[in-house]
PDB file of C-alpha atoms in Angstrom:
ATOM      1  CA  SER F   4      -0.467   0.941 123.200  1.00  0.00           C
ATOM      2  CA  SER F   5       1.011   0.637 119.715  1.00  0.00           C
ATOM      3  CA  GLU F   6       4.549  -0.395 119.118  1.00  0.00           C
ATOM      4  CA  LEU F   7       6.910   0.359 116.229  1.00  0.00           C
ATOM      5  CA  THR F   8       9.462  -2.035 114.958  1.00  0.00           C
ATOM      6  CA  GLN F   9      12.973  -1.378 113.377  1.00  0.00           C
ATOM      7  CA  ASP F  10      15.513  -3.279 112.331  1.00  0.00           C
ATOM      8  CA  PRO F  11      18.368  -2.372 115.008  1.00  0.00           C
ATOM      9  CA  ALA F  12      21.295  -2.193 111.760  1.00  0.00           C
ATOM     10  CA  VAL F  13      21.314  -1.986 108.314  1.00  0.00           C
ATOM     11  CA  SER F  14      24.379  -0.796 106.228  1.00  0.00           C
ATOM     12  CA  VAL F  15      24.874   0.379 103.074  1.00  0.00           C
ATOM     13  CA  ALA F  16      27.524   0.957  99.911  1.00  0.00           C
ATOM     14  CA  LEU F  17      28.490   4.833  99.502  1.00  0.00           C
ATOM     15  CA  GLY F  18      26.135   5.598  96.746  1.00  0.00           C
ATOM     16  CA  GLN F  19      23.749   2.810  96.599  1.00  0.00           C
ATOM     17  CA  THR F  20      20.231   2.712  97.822  1.00  0.00           C
ATOM     18  CA  VAL F  21      18.669   1.511 101.120  1.00  0.00           C
ATOM     19  CA  ARG F  22      15.197   1.197 102.908  1.00  0.00           C
ATOM     20  CA  ILE F  23      14.920   1.320 106.583  1.00  0.00           C
ATOM     21  CA  THR F  24      11.479  -0.047 107.896  1.00  0.00           C
ATOM     22  CA  CYS F  25       9.197   0.569 110.538  1.00  0.00           C
ATOM     23  CA  GLN F  26       6.443  -1.804 111.264  1.00  0.00           C
ATOM     24  CA  GLY F  27       3.292  -1.165 113.642  1.00  0.00           C
ATOM     25  CA  ASP F  28      -0.423  -1.432 113.496  1.00  0.00           C
ATOM     26  CA  SER F  29      -0.931   2.322 113.943  1.00  0.00           C
ATOM     27  CA  LEU F  30       0.792   2.845 110.375  1.00  0.00           C
ATOM     28  CA  THR F  31      -2.730   1.402 108.998  1.00  0.00           C
ATOM     29  CA  LYS F  32      -3.925   4.789 110.304  1.00  0.00           C
ATOM     30  CA  TYR F  33      -1.240   7.245 110.659  1.00  0.00           C
ATOM     31  CA  TYR F  34       1.536   8.120 108.484  1.00  0.00           C
ATOM     32  CA  ALA F  35       5.319   7.778 109.597  1.00  0.00           C
ATOM     33  CA  ASN F  36       7.433  10.301 110.247  1.00  0.00           C
ATOM     34  CA  TRP F  37      11.025  10.252 110.102  1.00  0.00           C
ATOM     35  CA  TYR F  38      14.056  11.347 112.147  1.00  0.00           C
ATOM     36  CA  GLN F  39      17.911  11.574 111.765  1.00  0.00           C
ATOM     37  CA  GLN F  40      19.881  11.466 114.914  1.00  0.00           C
ATOM     38  CA  LYS F  41      23.697  11.848 114.440  1.00  0.00           C
ATOM     39  CA  PRO F  42      25.981  11.288 118.078  1.00  0.00           C
ATOM     40  CA  GLY F  43      25.447  13.822 120.640  1.00  0.00           C
ATOM     41  CA  GLN F  44      22.787  15.807 118.405  1.00  0.00           C
ATOM     42  CA  ALA F  45      19.034  16.027 118.409  1.00  0.00           C
ATOM     43  CA  PRO F  46      16.724  14.564 116.317  1.00  0.00           C
ATOM     44  CA  ARG F  47      16.144  16.171 113.210  1.00  0.00           C
ATOM     45  CA  LEU F  48      13.207  15.729 111.325  1.00  0.00           C
ATOM     46  CA  VAL F  49      13.638  14.350 107.694  1.00  0.00           C
ATOM     47  CA  ILE F  50      10.544  13.143 106.656  1.00  0.00           C
ATOM     48  CA  PHE F  51       7.080  13.895 107.428  1.00  0.00           C
ATOM     49  CA  GLY F  52       3.291  12.663 106.769  1.00  0.00           C
ATOM     50  CA  LYS F  53       2.680  11.117 103.297  1.00  0.00           C
ATOM     51  CA  ASN F  54       6.372  11.988 101.887  1.00  0.00           C
ATOM     52  CA  ASN F  55       7.172  15.587 102.456  1.00  0.00           C
ATOM     53  CA  ARG F  56      10.912  16.588 103.256  1.00  0.00           C
ATOM     54  CA  PRO F  57      11.197  20.009 105.560  1.00  0.00           C
ATOM     55  CA  ALA F  58      13.339  22.776 104.380  1.00  0.00           C
ATOM     56  CA  GLY F  59      16.825  22.080 103.812  1.00  0.00           C
ATOM     57  CA  ILE F  60      16.251  17.855 103.836  1.00  0.00           C
ATOM     58  CA  PRO F  61      17.902  16.821 100.160  1.00  0.00           C
ATOM     59  CA  ALA F  62      15.512  15.001  97.725  1.00  0.00           C
ATOM     60  CA  ARG F  63      17.348  11.907  97.923  1.00  0.00           C
ATOM     61  CA  PHE F  64      15.436  11.557 101.610  1.00  0.00           C
ATOM     62  CA  SER F  65      12.142   9.868 101.060  1.00  0.00           C
ATOM     63  CA  GLY F  66       9.181   8.179 102.384  1.00  0.00           C
ATOM     64  CA  SER F  67       6.560   5.629 101.703  1.00  0.00           C
ATOM     65  CA  ARG F  68       4.066   3.344 103.323  1.00  0.00           C
ATOM     66  CA  THR F  69       2.448  -0.127 102.320  1.00  0.00           C
ATOM     67  CA  ASP F  70      -0.167  -1.577 104.800  1.00  0.00           C
ATOM     68  CA  ASN F  71       1.857  -1.255 108.225  1.00  0.00           C
ATOM     69  CA  THR F  72       5.015  -0.902 107.185  1.00  0.00           C
ATOM     70  CA  ALA F  73       6.776   2.546 106.540  1.00  0.00           C
ATOM     71  CA  ALA F  74       9.834   2.805 104.883  1.00  0.00           C
ATOM     72  CA  LEU F  75      12.657   5.469 104.459  1.00  0.00           C
ATOM     73  CA  THR F  76      14.587   5.422 101.367  1.00  0.00           C
ATOM     74  CA  ILE F  77      17.844   7.138 100.926  1.00  0.00           C
ATOM     75  CA  THR F  78      18.865   7.048  97.226  1.00  0.00           C
ATOM     76  CA  GLY F  79      22.589   7.443  96.329  1.00  0.00           C
ATOM     77  CA  ALA F  80      23.455   7.008  99.968  1.00  0.00           C
ATOM     78  CA  ARG F  81      26.598   9.744 101.531  1.00  0.00           C
ATOM     79  CA  ALA F  82      28.929   9.294 104.430  1.00  0.00           C
ATOM     80  CA  ASP F  83      26.928  11.863 105.991  1.00  0.00           C
ATOM     81  CA  ASP F  84      23.918  10.038 106.210  1.00  0.00           C
ATOM     82  CA  GLU F  85      25.597   7.669 108.786  1.00  0.00           C
ATOM     83  CA  ALA F  86      23.498   7.965 111.580  1.00  0.00           C
ATOM     84  CA  ASP F  87      20.440   6.830 113.731  1.00  0.00           C
ATOM     85  CA  TYR F  88      16.974   6.670 112.232  1.00  0.00           C
ATOM     86  CA  TYR F  89      13.681   6.960 114.575  1.00  0.00           C
ATOM     87  CA  CYS F  90       9.803   6.440 112.923  1.00  0.00           C
ATOM     88  CA  ASN F  91       7.489   7.634 114.881  1.00  0.00           C
ATOM     89  CA  SER F  92       3.678   7.729 114.432  1.00  0.00           C
ATOM     90  CA  ARG F  93       0.676   8.268 116.976  1.00  0.00           C
ATOM     91  CA  ASP F  94      -0.411   5.555 118.636  1.00  0.00           C
ATOM     92  CA  SER F  95      -3.807   4.010 117.278  1.00  0.00           C
ATOM     93  CA  SER F  96      -5.626   3.164 120.603  1.00  0.00           C
ATOM     94  CA  GLY F  97      -7.662   6.025 120.948  1.00  0.00           C
ATOM     95  CA  ILE F  98      -5.560   8.284 123.484  1.00  0.00           C
ATOM     96  CA  GLN F  99      -3.207  10.889 122.833  1.00  0.00           C
ATOM     97  CA  HIS F 100       0.077   9.084 122.691  1.00  0.00           C
ATOM     98  CA  TRP F 101       3.163   9.428 120.326  1.00  0.00           C
ATOM     99  CA  VAL F 102       5.466   6.720 120.122  1.00  0.00           C
ATOM    100  CA  PHE F 103       8.793   5.948 118.687  1.00  0.00           C
ATOM    101  CA  GLY F 104      10.377   2.988 117.094  1.00  0.00           C
ATOM    102  CA  GLY F 105      13.488   1.501 118.862  1.00  0.00           C
ATOM    103  CA  GLY F 106      15.877   3.165 115.945  1.00  0.00           C
ATOM    104  CA  THR F 107      18.047   1.834 113.418  1.00  0.00           C
ATOM    105  CA  ARG F 108      21.359   2.525 112.849  1.00  0.00           C
ATOM    106  CA  LEU F 109      22.446   3.295 108.990  1.00  0.00           C
ATOM    107  CA  SER F 110      26.445   2.477 108.159  1.00  0.00           C
ATOM    108  CA  VAL F 111      27.744   3.906 105.121  1.00  0.00           C
ATOM    109  CA  LEU F 112      30.263   1.625 104.012  1.00  0.00           C
TER     110      LEU F 112
ATOM    111  CA  GLN J   1      12.190  28.686 112.465  1.00  0.00           C
ATOM    112  CA  VAL J   2      11.239  28.410 116.213  1.00  0.00           C
ATOM    113  CA  GLN J   3      14.301  27.775 118.591  1.00  0.00           C
ATOM    114  CA  LEU J   4      14.232  25.632 121.360  1.00  0.00           C
ATOM    115  CA  GLN J   5      16.666  25.549 124.581  1.00  0.00           C
ATOM    116  CA  GLU J   6      16.614  23.608 127.953  1.00  0.00           C
ATOM    117  CA  SER J   7      17.959  24.147 131.092  1.00  0.00           C
ATOM    118  CA  GLY J   8      17.992  23.138 134.291  1.00  0.00           C
ATOM    119  CA  PRO J   9      19.995  20.908 136.498  1.00  0.00           C
ATOM    120  CA  GLY J  10      22.456  18.199 135.586  1.00  0.00           C
ATOM    121  CA  LEU J  11      22.337  15.928 138.711  1.00  0.00           C
ATOM    122  CA  VAL J  12      19.510  15.253 140.774  1.00  0.00           C
ATOM    123  CA  LYS J  13      19.194  12.975 143.987  1.00  0.00           C
ATOM    124  CA  PRO J  14      16.921   9.732 144.287  1.00  0.00           C
ATOM    125  CA  SER J  15      13.373  10.252 145.215  1.00  0.00           C
ATOM    126  CA  GLU J  16      13.638  14.085 144.282  1.00  0.00           C
ATOM    127  CA  THR J  17      11.452  16.159 141.564  1.00  0.00           C
ATOM    128  CA  LEU J  18      13.219  16.338 137.756  1.00  0.00           C
ATOM    129  CA  SER J  19      12.826  20.295 137.161  1.00  0.00           C
ATOM    130  CA  LEU J  20      13.557  21.308 133.473  1.00  0.00           C
ATOM    131  CA  THR J  21      12.406  24.630 131.586  1.00  0.00           C
ATOM    132  CA  CYS J  22      12.381  24.823 127.697  1.00  0.00           C
ATOM    133  CA  THR J  23      12.885  28.567 126.793  1.00  0.00           C
ATOM    134  CA  VAL J  24      10.999  29.143 123.049  1.00  0.00           C
ATOM    135  CA  SER J  25      12.467  31.603 120.607  1.00  0.00           C
ATOM    136  CA  GLY J  26       8.975  33.318 119.978  1.00  0.00           C
ATOM    137  CA  SER J  27       5.582  32.677 120.840  1.00  0.00           C
ATOM    138  CA  LEU J  28       4.119  29.609 122.884  1.00  0.00           C
ATOM    139  CA  ASN J  29       0.675  30.185 120.892  1.00  0.00           C
ATOM    140  CA  SER J  30      -0.995  27.966 118.668  1.00  0.00           C
ATOM    141  CA  HIS J  31       1.618  24.873 119.463  1.00  0.00           C
ATOM    142  CA  TYR J  32       1.728  21.580 121.426  1.00  0.00           C
ATOM    143  CA  TRP J  33       5.346  21.789 123.769  1.00  0.00           C
ATOM    144  CA  SER J  34       6.495  18.255 124.588  1.00  0.00           C
ATOM    145  CA  TRP J  35       9.087  16.854 126.444  1.00  0.00           C
ATOM    146  CA  ILE J  36      10.860  13.338 124.979  1.00  0.00           C
ATOM    147  CA  ARG J  37      13.572  11.964 126.435  1.00  0.00           C
ATOM    148  CA  GLN J  38      16.783   9.354 125.704  1.00  0.00           C
ATOM    149  CA  PRO J  39      18.365   6.992 128.243  1.00  0.00           C
ATOM    150  CA  PRO J  40      22.088   6.391 127.405  1.00  0.00           C
ATOM    151  CA  GLY J  41      22.332   4.158 124.298  1.00  0.00           C
ATOM    152  CA  LYS J  42      18.529   4.018 123.729  1.00  0.00           C
ATOM    153  CA  GLY J  43      15.717   5.280 122.227  1.00  0.00           C
ATOM    154  CA  LEU J  44      13.120   7.755 121.929  1.00  0.00           C
ATOM    155  CA  GLU J  45      10.114   8.387 124.549  1.00  0.00           C
ATOM    156  CA  TRP J  46       7.666  10.614 124.118  1.00  0.00           C
ATOM    157  CA  MET J  47       7.164  12.248 127.875  1.00  0.00           C
ATOM    158  CA  GLY J  48       3.755  14.459 127.366  1.00  0.00           C
ATOM    159  CA  TYR J  49       2.935  17.599 126.052  1.00  0.00           C
ATOM    160  CA  VAL J  50       1.370  20.818 127.228  1.00  0.00           C
ATOM    161  CA  TYR J  51      -0.504  23.481 125.392  1.00  0.00           C
ATOM    162  CA  GLU J  52      -0.556  27.205 125.244  1.00  0.00           C
ATOM    163  CA  SER J  53      -3.667  26.758 127.200  1.00  0.00           C
ATOM    164  CA  GLY J  54      -2.164  24.901 130.094  1.00  0.00           C
ATOM    165  CA  SER J  55      -3.658  21.579 128.881  1.00  0.00           C
ATOM    166  CA  THR J  56      -1.881  18.388 129.153  1.00  0.00           C
ATOM    167  CA  GLN J  57      -1.419  14.825 128.181  1.00  0.00           C
ATOM    168  CA  PHE J  58       0.419  12.460 129.383  1.00  0.00           C
ATOM    169  CA  ASN J  59       2.440   9.014 128.477  1.00  0.00           C
ATOM    170  CA  PRO J  60       0.625   6.249 130.670  1.00  0.00           C
ATOM    171  CA  SER J  61       3.764   5.310 132.031  1.00  0.00           C
ATOM    172  CA  LEU J  62       4.777   8.377 133.755  1.00  0.00           C
ATOM    173  CA  LYS J  63       1.174   9.549 134.532  1.00  0.00           C
ATOM    174  CA  GLY J  64       1.354  10.390 138.429  1.00  0.00           C
ATOM    175  CA  ARG J  65       4.646  11.116 138.502  1.00  0.00           C
ATOM    176  CA  LEU J  66       4.642  13.696 135.795  1.00  0.00           C
ATOM    177  CA  SER J  67       3.286  17.406 135.334  1.00  0.00           C
ATOM    178  CA  MET J  68       3.996  20.063 132.999  1.00  0.00           C
ATOM    179  CA  SER J  69       3.217  23.909 132.904  1.00  0.00           C
ATOM    180  CA  VAL J  70       3.457  27.049 130.547  1.00  0.00           C
ATOM    181  CA  ASP J  71       4.319  30.690 130.790  1.00  0.00           C
ATOM    182  CA  ALA J  72       3.821  32.499 128.243  1.00  0.00           C
ATOM    183  CA  SER J  73       5.015  35.722 130.055  1.00  0.00           C
ATOM    184  CA  ARG J  74       8.341  34.200 129.803  1.00  0.00           C
ATOM    185  CA  ASN J  75       7.963  32.302 126.243  1.00  0.00           C
ATOM    186  CA  GLN J  76       8.947  28.933 128.423  1.00  0.00           C
ATOM    187  CA  PHE J  77       7.274  25.903 129.333  1.00  0.00           C
ATOM    188  CA  SER J  78       8.397  23.241 132.240  1.00  0.00           C
ATOM    189  CA  LEU J  79       8.630  19.663 133.075  1.00  0.00           C
ATOM    190  CA  HIS J  80       8.593  18.614 136.687  1.00  0.00           C
ATOM    191  CA  LEU J  81       9.011  14.877 137.310  1.00  0.00           C
ATOM    192  CA  THR J  82       8.671  13.333 141.062  1.00  0.00           C
ATOM    193  CA  SER J  83      10.093  10.205 143.116  1.00  0.00           C
ATOM    194  CA  VAL J  84      13.129  10.035 140.290  1.00  0.00           C
ATOM    195  CA  THR J  85      15.111   6.813 139.984  1.00  0.00           C
ATOM    196  CA  ALA J  86      18.094   5.830 138.226  1.00  0.00           C
ATOM    197  CA  ALA J  87      15.864   5.058 134.991  1.00  0.00           C
ATOM    198  CA  ASP J  88      14.943   8.226 134.849  1.00  0.00           C
ATOM    199  CA  THR J  89      18.173   8.933 133.811  1.00  0.00           C
ATOM    200  CA  ALA J  90      18.358  10.413 130.176  1.00  0.00           C
ATOM    201  CA  VAL J  91      19.045  13.358 127.711  1.00  0.00           C
ATOM    202  CA  TYR J  92      15.670  15.395 127.825  1.00  0.00           C
ATOM    203  CA  TYR J  93      14.567  17.221 124.824  1.00  0.00           C
ATOM    204  CA  CYS J  94      12.010  19.589 124.236  1.00  0.00           C
ATOM    205  CA  ALA J  95      10.452  19.935 121.437  1.00  0.00           C
ATOM    206  CA  SER J  96       7.124  21.369 119.540  1.00  0.00           C
ATOM    207  CA  LEU J  97       4.710  18.830 118.179  1.00  0.00           C
ATOM    208  CA  VAL J  98       2.313  19.262 115.236  1.00  0.00           C
ATOM    209  CA  LEU J  99      -0.459  17.582 116.267  1.00  0.00           C
ATOM    210  CA  ILE J 100      -2.572  17.373 113.617  1.00  0.00           C
ATOM    211  CA  ALA J 101      -0.209  15.024 111.339  1.00  0.00           C
ATOM    212  CA  ASN J 102       1.741  13.814 114.556  1.00  0.00           C
ATOM    213  CA  TYR J 103       5.347  14.850 113.977  1.00  0.00           C
ATOM    214  CA  PHE J 104       8.098  16.800 116.116  1.00  0.00           C
ATOM    215  CA  ASP J 105       9.278  19.902 114.307  1.00  0.00           C
ATOM    216  CA  ASN J 106      11.519  21.523 116.232  1.00  0.00           C
ATOM    217  CA  TRP J 107      14.088  20.093 118.745  1.00  0.00           C
ATOM    218  CA  GLY J 108      15.856  21.638 121.556  1.00  0.00           C
ATOM    219  CA  GLN J 109      19.629  20.444 121.750  1.00  0.00           C
ATOM    220  CA  GLY J 110      18.985  18.489 124.845  1.00  0.00           C
ATOM    221  CA  THR J 111      20.111  18.533 128.273  1.00  0.00           C
ATOM    222  CA  LEU J 112      21.642  15.234 130.097  1.00  0.00           C
ATOM    223  CA  VAL J 113      20.052  14.571 133.964  1.00  0.00           C
ATOM    224  CA  THR J 114      21.367  12.017 135.955  1.00  0.00           C
ATOM    225  CA  VAL J 115      19.661  10.550 138.975  1.00  0.00           C
ATOM    226  CA  SER J 116      22.532   9.816 141.143  1.00  0.00           C
ATOM    227  CA  SER J 117      23.194  10.051 145.318  1.00  0.00           C
TER     228      SER J 117
END
């Protein structure tokens, strides 16, 4: 099965740009999708596919991919962006199996 | 916007079966309905999906213990996990899977299930 690797924690100064990465072999075949999770809440989809935002997600969230690494970029981080962020994709082994990264805790300083 | 709501016991004894139901506001048609769990303080784990037809796909790590079903007349789908241990203590989320693009677009609020005697 595939694994997706994320840095456990990242910090960003208020108003600055931060990049949260997700690495895995399956990302050479499938796009990563990104979820934001705040304490006590369910995950919320923020980026899907190549670089698509669901309705209501601000334009400061964007996604990209290079080789086996996907990135979620937050441009102009706000205090409200402090949360855990998870990537997900499909397993590349051929079976129908979906995987998540271990999550990145974003601190906005 | 589809809304999902989990329901079921919050406490299950070891070796027993954990059963949860997800009620969907809207039709179950043309969606893949998934269960995802999150142990306290840990990450997300996809458990499996059930399609409107009743066909299923499960995480290999849970095969043999997991079953899922759908009740279209009630707009509900269910999860049954047998022989639970403390390692199955988690927040359980139901979610809709957009299979063609591999993302989960709508999530329930989650329900905490504790396995303890």
